[in-house]
CSV table of C-alpha atoms and ligand atoms in Angstrom, one decimal:
chain,number,residue,atom,x,y,z
A,1,GLU,CA,45.5,77.4,89.1
A,2,PRO,CA,42.3,78.6,87.2
A,3,GLN,CA,42.9,78.0,83.5
A,4,GLU,CA,41.1,81.1,82.5
A,5,LEU,CA,43.5,83.2,84.6
A,6,VAL,CA,46.3,81.4,83.3
A,7,ASP,CA,45.1,82.1,79.8
A,8,ALA,CA,44.6,85.8,80.4
A,9,PHE,CA,48.0,86.2,81.8
A,10,GLU,CA,49.8,84.3,78.9
A,11,ALA,CA,47.8,86.6,76.3
A,12,ARG,CA,48.9,89.7,78.1
A,13,VAL,CA,52.4,88.5,78.3
A,14,ALA,CA,52.3,87.8,74.4
A,15,ALA,CA,50.9,91.2,73.8
A,16,ASP,CA,53.9,92.6,75.6
A,17,GLU,CA,51.8,94.1,78.4
A,18,PHE,CA,53.6,94.7,81.5
A,19,ILE,CA,52.6,92.7,84.5
A,20,GLU,CA,52.3,94.7,87.8
A,21,PRO,CA,52.7,93.8,91.5
A,22,LYS,CA,48.8,93.4,92.2
A,23,ASP,CA,48.2,91.5,88.8
A,24,TRP,CA,47.3,87.7,89.0
A,25,MET,CA,50.2,85.9,87.9
A,26,PRO,CA,51.1,82.0,88.0
A,27,GLU,CA,52.9,81.2,91.3
A,28,ALA,CA,55.9,79.8,89.0
A,29,TYR,CA,56.3,83.0,87.2
A,30,ARG,CA,56.3,84.9,90.7
A,31,LYS,CA,59.1,82.5,92.0
A,32,THR,CA,61.0,82.6,88.7
A,33,LEU,CA,61.1,86.5,89.1
A,34,VAL,CA,62.1,86.4,92.8
A,35,ARG,CA,64.8,83.9,91.9
A,36,GLN,CA,66.1,86.1,89.1
A,37,ILE,CA,65.7,89.5,90.6
A,38,SER,CA,67.1,88.5,93.9
A,39,GLN,CA,70.3,86.7,92.4
A,40,HIS,CA,70.7,89.9,90.5
A,41,ALA,CA,70.5,92.1,93.4
A,42,HIS,CA,73.0,89.9,95.4
A,43,SER,CA,75.3,90.1,92.3
A,44,GLU,CA,75.2,93.8,92.4
A,45,ILE,CA,76.1,94.0,96.2
A,46,VAL,CA,78.8,91.2,96.1
A,47,GLY,CA,80.1,93.0,93.1
A,48,MET,CA,80.8,95.9,95.1
A,49,LEU,CA,83.7,94.0,96.9
A,50,PRO,CA,86.2,93.3,94.2
A,51,GLU,CA,86.3,96.9,93.3
A,52,GLY,CA,85.9,98.2,96.7
A,53,ASN,CA,89.1,96.4,97.5
A,54,TRP,CA,90.9,99.2,95.0
A,55,ILE,CA,89.3,102.4,96.2
A,56,THR,CA,92.2,103.2,98.7
A,57,ARG,CA,94.8,102.0,95.9
A,58,ALA,CA,93.4,103.9,92.7
A,59,PRO,CA,96.5,105.4,90.9
A,60,SER,CA,95.1,108.9,91.0
A,61,LEU,CA,92.4,111.3,92.5
A,62,ARG,CA,90.5,111.3,89.5
A,63,ARG,CA,90.4,107.4,89.4
A,64,LYS,CA,89.5,107.2,92.7
A,65,ALA,CA,86.6,109.5,92.3
A,66,ILE,CA,85.3,107.5,89.4
A,67,LEU,CA,85.6,104.1,91.2
A,68,LEU,CA,83.9,105.5,94.5
A,69,ALA,CA,81.0,106.7,92.3
A,70,LYS,CA,80.8,103.3,90.5
A,71,VAL,CA,80.9,101.3,93.7
A,72,GLN,CA,78.0,103.5,95.2
A,73,ASP,CA,76.2,103.0,91.9
A,74,GLU,CA,76.2,99.2,92.4
A,75,ALA,CA,74.9,99.7,95.8
A,76,GLY,CA,72.1,101.6,94.4
A,77,HIS,CA,71.3,99.0,91.7
A,78,GLY,CA,71.3,96.2,94.6
A,79,LEU,CA,68.7,98.3,96.5
A,80,TYR,CA,66.6,98.9,93.6
A,81,LEU,CA,66.2,95.2,92.7
A,82,TYR,CA,65.7,94.3,96.2
A,83,CYS,CA,62.8,96.7,96.1
A,84,ALA,CA,61.6,95.1,92.9
A,85,ALA,CA,61.7,91.7,94.5
A,86,GLU,CA,59.9,92.9,97.4
A,87,THR,CA,56.9,93.8,95.2
A,88,LEU,CA,56.5,90.0,94.6
A,89,GLY,CA,55.9,89.3,98.2
A,90,THR,CA,59.3,88.3,99.6
A,91,SER,CA,61.1,90.5,102.3
A,92,ARG,CA,64.5,92.3,102.3
A,93,GLU,CA,65.3,90.1,105.4
A,94,GLU,CA,64.6,86.7,103.7
A,95,MET,CA,66.8,87.7,100.7
A,96,ILE,CA,69.8,89.0,102.8
A,97,GLU,CA,69.4,85.8,105.1
A,98,ALA,CA,69.6,83.6,102.1
A,99,LEU,CA,72.7,85.3,100.8
A,100,HIS,CA,74.6,85.3,103.9
A,101,SER,CA,73.8,81.5,104.6
A,102,GLY,CA,75.2,80.7,101.1
A,103,LYS,CA,71.6,79.5,99.9
A,104,ALA,CA,71.3,82.3,97.5
A,105,LYS,CA,73.2,82.4,94.1
A,106,TYR,CA,75.1,85.5,92.7
A,107,SER,CA,77.1,86.1,89.6
A,108,THR,CA,80.1,83.7,89.4
A,109,ILE,CA,82.2,86.6,88.1
A,110,PHE,CA,82.7,88.1,91.5
A,111,ASN,CA,84.3,85.0,92.9
A,112,TYR,CA,87.7,85.9,91.0
A,113,PRO,CA,90.3,88.1,92.8
A,114,THR,CA,91.3,91.7,91.6
A,115,LEU,CA,95.0,91.4,91.6
A,116,THR,CA,96.3,94.6,90.0
A,117,TRP,CA,94.8,98.0,89.0
A,118,ALA,CA,94.3,96.7,85.4
A,119,ASP,CA,91.8,94.3,86.8
A,120,ILE,CA,89.9,97.3,87.7
A,121,ALA,CA,89.7,98.5,84.1
A,122,ALA,CA,89.0,95.2,82.8
A,123,ILE,CA,85.9,94.8,85.1
A,124,GLY,CA,84.6,98.0,83.8
A,125,TRP,CA,85.2,97.0,80.2
A,126,LEU,CA,84.4,93.4,80.2
A,127,VAL,CA,82.1,92.7,83.1
A,128,ASP,CA,80.0,95.8,83.0
A,129,GLY,CA,80.1,95.2,79.3
A,130,ALA,CA,78.6,91.8,79.7
A,131,ALA,CA,76.0,93.2,82.3
A,132,ILE,CA,74.8,95.7,79.8
A,133,MET,CA,74.4,93.1,77.0
A,134,ASN,CA,72.4,91.2,79.5
A,135,GLN,CA,70.4,93.9,81.0
A,136,VAL,CA,69.4,96.2,77.9
A,137,PRO,CA,66.9,93.4,76.8
A,138,LEU,CA,65.7,93.2,80.4
A,139,GLN,CA,64.3,96.9,80.1
A,140,ARG,CA,61.5,95.1,78.2
A,141,THR,CA,61.2,92.2,80.5
A,142,SER,CA,57.5,91.5,81.3
A,143,TYR,CA,57.7,92.5,85.0
A,144,GLY,CA,56.8,96.2,85.1
A,145,PRO,CA,59.0,96.9,88.4
A,146,TYR,CA,62.0,95.0,87.0
A,147,ALA,CA,62.0,96.5,83.6
A,148,ARG,CA,61.6,100.0,85.0
A,149,ALA,CA,64.6,99.4,87.4
A,150,MET,CA,66.8,98.3,84.4
A,151,VAL,CA,66.2,101.7,82.7
A,152,ARG,CA,68.2,103.6,85.2
A,153,VAL,CA,70.7,100.7,85.8
A,154,CYS,CA,71.5,100.6,82.2
A,155,LYS,CA,72.4,104.2,82.0
A,156,GLU,CA,74.7,103.8,84.8
A,157,GLU,CA,76.5,100.6,83.5
A,158,SER,CA,77.0,102.0,80.4
A,159,PHE,CA,79.0,104.9,82.0
A,160,HIS,CA,80.8,102.1,84.1
A,161,GLN,CA,81.5,100.2,80.8
A,162,ARG,CA,83.0,103.4,79.1
A,163,GLN,CA,85.0,104.4,81.9
A,164,GLY,CA,86.6,101.0,82.3
A,165,TYR,CA,87.4,100.9,78.4
A,166,GLU,CA,89.0,104.2,79.0
A,167,ALA,CA,91.2,103.3,81.7
A,168,MET,CA,92.0,100.0,79.7
A,169,THR,CA,93.1,102.4,76.8
A,170,VAL,CA,95.5,104.3,79.1
A,171,LEU,CA,97.2,100.9,80.1
A,172,ALA,CA,97.2,99.5,76.6
A,173,GLN,CA,98.9,102.7,75.4
A,174,GLY,CA,101.2,103.1,78.3
A,175,THR,CA,104.7,101.7,79.3
A,176,GLU,CA,105.6,98.0,78.6
A,177,GLU,CA,104.8,97.0,82.2
A,178,GLN,CA,101.3,98.6,81.8
A,179,LYS,CA,100.8,96.9,78.6
A,180,ARG,CA,101.6,93.7,80.1
A,181,MET,CA,99.1,94.0,83.1
A,182,ALA,CA,96.5,95.0,80.6
A,183,GLN,CA,97.1,91.8,78.7
A,184,ASP,CA,97.3,89.8,81.9
A,185,ALA,CA,94.0,91.2,83.2
A,186,LEU,CA,92.3,90.4,79.7
A,187,ASN,CA,93.7,86.8,80.0
A,188,ARG,CA,92.2,86.3,83.6
A,189,TRP,CA,88.8,88.1,82.9
A,190,TRP,CA,87.9,86.9,79.5
A,191,TRP,CA,86.6,83.4,79.9
A,192,PRO,CA,84.8,84.4,83.4
A,193,SER,CA,83.1,87.2,81.7
A,194,LEU,CA,81.7,84.8,79.1
A,195,MET,CA,80.3,82.4,81.7
A,196,MET,CA,78.3,85.3,83.2
A,197,PHE,CA,75.7,84.6,80.6
A,198,GLY,CA,74.8,81.4,81.9
A,199,PRO,CA,75.0,77.7,80.9
A,200,PRO,CA,74.6,77.2,76.9
A,201,ASP,CA,70.9,77.1,76.0
A,202,ASP,CA,70.6,73.2,75.6
A,203,LYS,CA,71.8,73.0,79.5
A,204,SER,CA,69.8,76.0,80.7
A,205,PRO,CA,66.8,74.6,82.6
A,206,ASN,CA,65.2,78.2,83.0
A,207,THR,CA,65.5,79.7,79.6
A,208,GLU,CA,62.6,78.2,77.5
A,209,ARG,CA,59.9,79.1,80.1
A,210,SER,CA,61.5,82.5,80.9
A,211,MET,CA,61.5,83.2,77.2
A,212,ARG,CA,57.9,82.4,76.8
A,213,TRP,CA,57.0,84.4,79.7
A,214,ARG,CA,59.2,87.1,78.3
A,215,ILE,CA,61.2,87.6,81.5
A,216,LYS,CA,64.1,86.7,79.4
A,217,ARG,CA,64.1,88.4,76.1
A,218,GLU,CA,67.2,86.7,74.5
A,219,THR,CA,68.6,83.4,75.2
A,220,ASN,CA,72.2,83.0,77.2
A,221,ASP,CA,74.1,81.8,73.9
A,222,GLU,CA,72.4,84.8,71.8
A,223,LEU,CA,73.7,87.3,74.2
A,224,ARG,CA,77.1,85.6,74.8
A,225,GLN,CA,77.5,85.7,71.0
A,226,LYS,CA,76.6,89.3,70.8
A,227,PHE,CA,79.1,90.1,73.6
A,228,VAL,CA,81.9,88.4,71.8
A,229,ASP,CA,81.2,90.2,68.5
A,230,ILE,CA,81.2,93.7,69.9
A,231,THR,CA,84.1,92.9,72.4
A,232,VAL,CA,86.8,91.4,70.1
A,233,PRO,CA,87.1,94.4,67.7
A,234,GLN,CA,87.6,96.5,70.9
A,235,ALA,CA,90.4,94.3,72.3
A,236,GLU,CA,91.9,94.6,68.6
A,237,PHE,CA,91.9,98.3,68.7
A,238,LEU,CA,93.7,98.2,72.2
A,239,GLY,CA,96.2,96.1,70.6
A,240,LEU,CA,95.6,93.2,73.1
A,241,THR,CA,95.0,89.5,72.4
A,242,VAL,CA,91.8,87.7,73.4
A,243,PRO,CA,92.9,84.5,74.9
A,244,ASP,CA,91.3,81.9,72.6
A,245,GLU,CA,93.0,80.3,70.0
A,246,ASP,CA,89.8,79.2,68.3
A,247,LEU,CA,88.7,82.8,68.0
A,248,ALA,CA,87.8,83.4,64.3
A,249,TRP,CA,85.6,85.5,62.2
A,250,ASN,CA,82.9,83.4,60.5
A,251,GLU,CA,81.6,85.2,57.5
A,252,GLU,CA,78.6,83.1,57.0
A,253,LYS,CA,77.1,83.6,60.4
A,254,GLY,CA,78.3,87.2,60.4
A,255,GLY,CA,79.9,86.7,63.8
A,256,TYR,CA,82.9,85.1,65.7
A,257,ASP,CA,83.4,81.4,66.3
A,258,PHE,CA,85.0,80.9,69.6
A,259,GLY,CA,86.6,78.1,71.8
A,260,ASP,CA,84.9,75.9,74.3
A,261,ILE,CA,84.1,77.5,77.6
A,262,ASP,CA,85.4,75.4,80.6
A,263,TRP,CA,81.9,74.6,82.2
A,264,GLU,CA,83.4,72.5,84.8
A,265,GLU,CA,84.8,75.5,86.3
A,266,PHE,CA,81.7,77.3,85.9
A,267,TYR,CA,79.7,74.8,87.8
A,268,ALA,CA,82.3,74.6,90.4
A,269,VAL,CA,82.0,78.3,91.0
A,270,VAL,CA,78.3,78.2,91.2
A,271,ARG,CA,78.6,75.6,93.7
A,272,GLY,CA,80.6,78.2,95.8
A,273,GLU,CA,84.0,76.9,94.8
A,274,GLY,CA,85.3,80.1,93.2
A,275,PRO,CA,88.9,81.3,94.1
A,276,VAL,CA,87.7,83.9,96.5
A,277,ALA,CA,84.2,82.9,97.2
A,278,LYS,CA,84.8,82.5,101.0
A,279,GLU,CA,86.5,85.8,101.2
A,280,ARG,CA,83.6,87.4,99.6
A,281,MET,CA,80.9,85.8,101.8
A,282,LYS,CA,83.0,86.6,104.9
A,283,ALA,CA,83.3,90.4,103.9
A,284,ARG,CA,79.4,90.4,103.4
A,285,ARG,CA,78.6,88.8,106.7
A,286,ASP,CA,81.2,90.9,108.6
A,287,ALA,CA,79.9,94.2,107.0
A,288,TRP,CA,76.4,93.0,108.0
A,289,GLU,CA,77.4,92.1,111.7
A,290,GLN,CA,79.8,95.1,112.3
A,291,ASN,CA,77.2,97.7,111.1
A,292,ALA,CA,74.4,96.3,113.1
A,293,TRP,CA,74.5,99.3,115.3
A,294,VAL,CA,73.5,101.5,112.3
A,295,ARG,CA,70.1,99.4,111.7
A,296,GLU,CA,69.4,99.4,115.6
A,297,ALA,CA,70.0,103.3,115.9
A,298,ALA,CA,67.6,103.7,112.7
A,299,ASP,CA,65.0,101.6,114.6
A,300,ALA,CA,65.3,103.3,118.0
A,301,HIS,CA,65.1,106.9,116.1
A,302,GLU,CA,62.0,105.7,114.3
A,303,ALA,CA,60.5,104.3,117.4
A,304,LYS,CA,61.4,107.5,119.2
A,305,LYS,CA,59.7,109.7,116.4
A,306,ARG,CA,56.6,107.5,116.6
A,307,ALA,CA,56.2,107.9,120.2
A,308,ALA,CA,56.6,111.5,119.9
A,309,ALA,CA,54.0,111.7,117.4
A,310,ALA,CA,51.6,109.4,119.5
A,311,ALA,CA,52.2,111.7,122.5
B,1,FAQ,N1,76.5,83.0,88.1
B,1,FAQ,O1,68.7,78.1,83.5
B,1,FAQ,P1,69.6,79.2,83.6
B,1,FAQ,C1,76.6,92.9,87.2
B,1,FAQ,C2,72.4,79.8,87.6
B,1,FAQ,S1,75.0,92.2,87.3
B,1,FAQ,C3,75.7,82.2,88.9
B,1,FAQ,O2,70.2,79.7,82.5
B,1,FAQ,P2,68.5,82.0,84.1
B,1,FAQ,C4,76.7,94.4,87.6
B,1,FAQ,C5,71.0,80.3,87.4
B,1,FAQ,O3,70.8,81.2,88.4
B,1,FAQ,C6,75.4,90.5,87.3
B,1,FAQ,N2,74.7,81.5,88.7
B,1,FAQ,O4,69.4,80.4,84.6
B,1,FAQ,C7,78.1,94.7,88.1
B,1,FAQ,C8,70.3,78.9,87.6
B,1,FAQ,O5,70.3,78.7,88.8
B,1,FAQ,P3,69.0,78.4,89.9
B,1,FAQ,C9,74.3,89.5,87.3
B,1,FAQ,C10,74.4,81.5,87.6
B,1,FAQ,O6,68.2,82.6,85.3
B,1,FAQ,C11,79.1,94.9,87.2
B,1,FAQ,C12,71.1,78.0,86.9
B,1,FAQ,O7,72.3,78.5,87.0
B,1,FAQ,N3,73.2,90.0,86.2
B,1,FAQ,O8,77.5,92.2,86.9
B,1,FAQ,C13,75.2,82.0,86.5
B,1,FAQ,O9,67.4,81.7,83.2
B,1,FAQ,C14,80.3,95.3,87.8
B,1,FAQ,C15,71.0,77.7,85.7
B,1,FAQ,O10,70.8,78.7,84.6
B,1,FAQ,C16,72.2,89.4,86.5
B,1,FAQ,O11,71.9,88.5,87.2
B,1,FAQ,C17,76.2,82.9,86.7
B,1,FAQ,N4,77.0,83.6,85.8
B,1,FAQ,O12,69.7,82.7,83.4
B,1,FAQ,C18,78.3,94.9,89.6
B,1,FAQ,C19,71.1,89.5,85.2
B,1,FAQ,N5,74.4,81.9,85.2
B,1,FAQ,O13,68.5,79.7,90.3
B,1,FAQ,C20,79.6,95.2,90.0
B,1,FAQ,C21,69.9,89.0,85.4
B,1,FAQ,C22,73.5,80.8,85.5
B,1,FAQ,O14,67.8,77.6,88.7
B,1,FAQ,C23,80.6,95.3,89.2
B,1,FAQ,N6,69.9,87.6,85.3
B,1,FAQ,N7,73.4,80.8,86.8
B,1,FAQ,O15,69.4,77.6,91.0
B,1,FAQ,C24,69.9,86.8,84.3
B,1,FAQ,O16,69.7,87.4,83.1
B,1,FAQ,C25,69.8,85.3,84.2
B,1,FAQ,O17,69.3,84.9,85.7
B,1,FAQ,C26,71.2,84.6,83.9
B,1,FAQ,C27,70.9,83.1,84.2
B,1,FAQ,C28,71.2,84.9,82.4
B,1,FAQ,C29,72.2,85.0,84.8
């Protein structure tokens, strides 16, 4: 790649300018973006499944209406992100094929089962909470279409997080059985939520370069620490116990120290060995195949319209 183009690109990024689809960019920058944005899109789409399972079982009409809206929002986020990735020269078909063939990654978090209604509350509180922590800085990511997509996504995620925390509050202040469910959900979702931020910085192959190119604005460990610091007091307010015996306020660093994450589990889930990974992929492929007629009908309609316009 011509050095003067690389230098000019690096200078623009360093000056906090947005890079736009038709601008020159190093091939490795393009590839990293396609990787991250498509994984992010897949996460939004697969992320609909654990919650979608509970739409018919939501405990009230109000909860059902909220959950329906939330799941639809996630579909919107996924489509937004696929569009952003398409501006980099990859096609929607390629990305979906990569997901369905098991080649593409998506967030580890969606490979855990949603066993009770409290899991839906915990997902809103913790999973959307972690997602926002990661996505707010991405509103300033160096690639324009990705940054702009994040603005809207963050507004919606923030509603998701609040509704989750509100649902959790009701359970935590409810009957003994409801409190037990809330605590059990926190026990199961806490560690997987911390894993959402990715491997520790010294084991993260992409962080250094992505930080230099300002694709990532904060590192995995920085964001994980912020998430712990914000979330622990919320758990205390709920009267719930974070399942970590090593959790302790560290006055000197002005943040919490926390226990070791089980990275063996993380890498196993990344490899596709998560507790419900097979079910998730099967649900995606079934939806794709069973709804092929919708894509065919849309194509047929388009062809008829084009033929009519040409006549
Ligand atoms: N799961 O070098 P790094 C949501 C992979 S949205 C699976 O640190 P990077 C909304 C990583 O891809 C949640 N794989 O990588 C919602 C890389 O693999 P590769 C998704 C993971 O990219 C809520 C390798 O490990 N959010 O939840 C994970 O610099 C509720 C090495 O890692 C985003 O995608 C993981 N947790 O940093 C929906 C945000 N962590 O490709 C429904 C955008 C790492 O080299 C309900 N993405 N890996 O083979 C990012 O910010 C970054 O991509 C990170 C990873 C931070 C996820």
